[in-house]
Amino acid sequence: MNIPVYNKRGEVVRNIDISDAVFAREANDAVVHQALLAQRANARQGTADTKTRSEVAGSSKKLHQQKHTGRARAGSRKSGLRRGGGVIFGPHPRSFSDSLTKKARRLAIRCVLSSKAAEKGLVVLDELVLEEPKTKEIVNLMKALNIENTAILALHEVDQNVVKSARNLSSVKTMPARLLNVADMLTYDKLLLTEAALRQIEELWGGAA
């Protein structure tokens, strides 16, 4: 597959070939959906907790005798039916973790990258070097590249000037290319890569596994 490479002014400087093994895979919505669910499940903390009737403070003595009072057959004040009592069938700490095979995860990443490339959601920049943090530089870059909605800005390695320049823009998320994942790529409309980051992705996800 052949795609253009842009400079910071939005001009095409050259065309390059990209790996079909990574950016031209057939869609597999089932695997992508499975990977998305697994990633979201693994992000859950599972720390919600409620006290049962055995854990709340208070006496466990029966409030009054069972019969001949004309009242309900009440248990202790710790009953879940009473204010301040234990919670019936409430949540307790648990793990929501889900596993995904390495092969399935790699396929899901490739499918999403291929979808970006096919739908013109993949934009390649020759390089991105900022001498100092300046949000206006990123804003001008997005305008020059006609990126009007949300975008992921993936770099070959962390550049603090770029990170600080983009962190005030809610529509732009910066990350190292090696940390690209299914959930983020499905959330953001455009994937903006430097050429070095593109080659890093091809090396990382272009293997046989």
Coordinates of C-alpha atoms in Angstrom, one line a residue:
M1 CA 0.0 0.0 0.0
N2 CA 1.3 3.5 -0.9
I3 CA 0.4 6.5 1.2
P4 CA 1.6 10.2 1.3
V5 CA 3.8 11.7 3.9
Y6 CA 3.1 15.3 5.0
N7 CA 5.2 18.0 6.6
K8 CA 4.0 20.3 9.4
R9 CA 2.5 22.7 6.8
G10 CA 0.3 20.0 5.4
E11 CA 2.2 19.6 2.2
V12 CA 2.9 16.2 0.7
V13 CA 6.7 15.7 0.7
R14 CA 6.8 12.1 -0.6
N15 CA 4.9 8.8 -0.9
I16 CA 6.0 5.7 1.0
D17 CA 5.0 2.0 0.9
I18 CA 3.5 0.5 4.1
S19 CA 3.2 -3.1 5.1
D20 CA 0.1 -4.9 3.8
A21 CA 0.5 -7.4 6.7
V22 CA -0.3 -4.6 9.2
F23 CA -2.3 -2.0 7.2
A24 CA -4.2 -4.1 4.7
R25 CA -5.8 -6.9 6.7
E26 CA -9.3 -8.2 6.2
A27 CA -11.8 -6.9 8.8
N28 CA -12.6 -9.3 11.7
D29 CA -15.2 -7.5 13.8
A30 CA -15.5 -10.4 16.2
V31 CA -11.9 -10.4 17.2
V32 CA -11.8 -6.6 17.5
H33 CA -14.9 -6.7 19.7
Q34 CA -13.4 -9.4 21.9
A35 CA -10.2 -7.4 22.3
L36 CA -12.2 -4.3 23.2
L37 CA -14.2 -6.1 25.9
A38 CA -11.1 -7.6 27.3
Q39 CA -9.3 -4.3 27.5
R40 CA -12.2 -2.6 29.2
A41 CA -12.7 -5.4 31.6
N42 CA -9.0 -5.4 32.6
A43 CA -9.3 -1.6 33.3
R44 CA -12.0 -2.2 35.9
Q45 CA -10.8 -2.0 39.5
G46 CA -13.4 -4.2 41.0
T47 CA -13.1 -2.6 44.5
A48 CA -16.7 -1.9 45.2
D49 CA -17.7 -3.4 48.6
T50 CA -20.7 -3.4 50.9
K51 CA -21.1 -4.8 54.4
T52 CA -23.3 -7.9 55.0
R53 CA -25.3 -8.3 58.2
S54 CA -22.4 -10.0 59.8
E55 CA -20.1 -7.1 59.2
V56 CA -22.2 -4.1 60.2
A57 CA -21.9 -2.7 63.8
G58 CA -24.8 -3.5 66.2
S59 CA -26.4 -6.2 68.3
S60 CA -27.5 -9.5 66.8
K61 CA -30.1 -9.9 69.4
K62 CA -33.7 -10.6 68.2
L63 CA -35.7 -7.4 68.6
H64 CA -38.7 -9.0 70.3
Q65 CA -40.2 -12.4 70.7
Q66 CA -41.5 -14.4 67.7
K67 CA -45.1 -14.7 68.7
H68 CA -48.0 -12.9 70.5
T69 CA -46.8 -9.4 69.9
G70 CA -49.0 -8.6 66.9
R71 CA -45.9 -7.3 65.1
A72 CA -43.8 -8.7 62.2
R73 CA -41.4 -11.6 62.9
A74 CA -38.4 -9.3 63.2
G75 CA -34.8 -10.5 63.5
S76 CA -31.9 -8.3 64.6
R77 CA -31.2 -4.6 63.9
K78 CA -28.5 -5.8 61.5
S79 CA -31.1 -7.2 59.1
G80 CA -30.8 -6.0 55.5
L81 CA -34.5 -4.9 55.7
R82 CA -33.7 -2.3 58.3
R83 CA -32.0 1.1 58.0
G84 CA -28.3 0.8 58.9
G85 CA -28.4 -3.0 58.4
G86 CA -26.3 -5.1 56.1
V87 CA -26.7 -5.0 52.3
I88 CA -28.4 -8.0 50.7
F89 CA -26.5 -9.4 47.8
G90 CA -24.3 -6.3 47.5
P91 CA -21.1 -6.0 45.6
H92 CA -17.8 -7.3 47.0
P93 CA -14.2 -6.9 45.7
R94 CA -13.6 -9.1 42.6
S95 CA -11.5 -9.3 39.6
F96 CA -13.0 -8.5 36.2
S97 CA -9.8 -9.5 34.3
D98 CA -10.2 -11.2 31.0
S99 CA -7.5 -12.9 28.9
L100 CA -6.9 -12.7 25.2
T101 CA -4.4 -14.9 23.3
K102 CA -1.4 -13.2 21.8
K103 CA -2.5 -14.1 18.3
A104 CA -6.0 -12.7 18.8
R105 CA -4.6 -9.5 20.2
R106 CA -2.2 -8.9 17.4
L107 CA -4.9 -9.6 14.8
A108 CA -7.3 -7.1 16.5
I109 CA -4.6 -4.4 16.4
R110 CA -3.9 -5.1 12.8
C111 CA -7.6 -5.0 11.9
V112 CA -8.1 -1.6 13.5
L113 CA -4.9 -0.2 11.8
S114 CA -6.1 -1.6 8.5
S115 CA -9.5 0.0 9.0
K116 CA -7.8 3.4 9.7
A117 CA -5.8 3.1 6.6
A118 CA -8.7 2.1 4.4
E119 CA -11.0 4.9 5.7
K120 CA -8.3 7.5 5.3
G121 CA -8.0 7.8 9.1
L122 CA -4.2 7.2 9.0
V123 CA -2.1 10.4 8.5
V124 CA 1.7 10.1 8.4
L125 CA 4.0 13.1 9.3
D126 CA 7.6 13.2 8.2
E127 CA 8.7 14.4 11.7
L128 CA 7.5 16.4 14.6
V129 CA 10.1 18.4 16.5
L130 CA 9.1 21.3 18.8
E131 CA 11.8 23.5 20.4
E132 CA 9.5 24.4 23.3
P133 CA 6.0 23.4 24.5
K134 CA 3.4 25.5 22.7
T135 CA -0.2 24.4 22.2
K136 CA -0.6 26.7 19.2
E137 CA 1.9 24.5 17.3
I138 CA -0.3 21.4 17.7
V139 CA -3.4 23.4 16.8
N140 CA -1.8 24.7 13.6
L141 CA -0.6 21.2 12.8
M142 CA -4.1 19.8 13.0
K143 CA -5.5 22.6 10.9
A144 CA -2.8 22.1 8.2
L145 CA -3.6 18.4 8.1
N146 CA -7.3 19.0 8.0
I147 CA -7.9 17.0 11.2
E148 CA -11.1 18.5 12.5
N149 CA -12.2 15.9 15.0
T150 CA -10.3 13.8 17.5
A151 CA -6.9 12.3 16.9
I152 CA -4.2 10.1 18.4
L153 CA -0.7 11.6 18.0
A154 CA 1.7 8.6 18.2
L155 CA 5.4 9.2 18.4
H156 CA 8.4 6.9 18.1
E157 CA 9.4 7.8 21.6
V158 CA 8.1 10.2 24.3
D159 CA 8.8 13.9 23.5
Q160 CA 7.9 16.1 26.5
N161 CA 7.6 19.2 24.4
V162 CA 4.9 17.5 22.2
V163 CA 3.2 16.0 25.2
K164 CA 3.0 19.3 27.0
S165 CA 1.9 21.1 23.8
A166 CA -1.1 18.7 23.3
R167 CA -2.2 18.0 26.8
N168 CA -4.6 21.0 26.9
L169 CA -6.4 19.8 23.8
S170 CA -9.2 17.4 24.7
S171 CA -9.4 16.2 21.1
V172 CA -5.8 15.1 20.9
K173 CA -4.2 12.2 22.8
T174 CA -0.4 11.6 22.7
M175 CA 1.2 8.3 23.3
P176 CA 4.2 6.2 22.2
A177 CA 3.5 4.1 19.1
R178 CA 4.3 0.9 20.9
L179 CA 1.3 1.5 23.3
L180 CA -1.4 1.8 20.6
N181 CA -4.4 -0.2 21.6
V182 CA -7.8 -1.2 20.2
A183 CA -9.9 1.0 22.6
D184 CA -8.1 4.2 21.9
M185 CA -7.9 3.7 18.2
L186 CA -11.7 3.1 18.1
T187 CA -12.4 6.1 20.2
Y188 CA -10.4 8.6 18.2
D189 CA -11.2 9.4 14.6
K190 CA -7.7 10.0 13.2
L191 CA -4.4 8.2 13.8
L192 CA -1.5 10.7 13.3
L193 CA 1.9 9.0 13.2
T194 CA 5.4 10.2 12.5
E195 CA 7.2 8.1 9.9
A196 CA 9.5 6.7 12.6
A197 CA 6.5 5.7 14.6
L198 CA 5.0 4.0 11.5
R199 CA 8.1 1.9 11.0
Q200 CA 8.1 1.0 14.7
I201 CA 4.5 -0.2 14.4
E202 CA 5.4 -2.3 11.3
E203 CA 8.3 -3.9 13.2
L204 CA 6.2 -4.5 16.3
W205 CA 3.0 -5.9 14.7
G206 CA 4.3 -7.1 11.4
G207 CA 5.6 -10.5 12.7
A208 CA 4.2 -13.9 11.9
A209 CA 2.6 -14.4 15.3

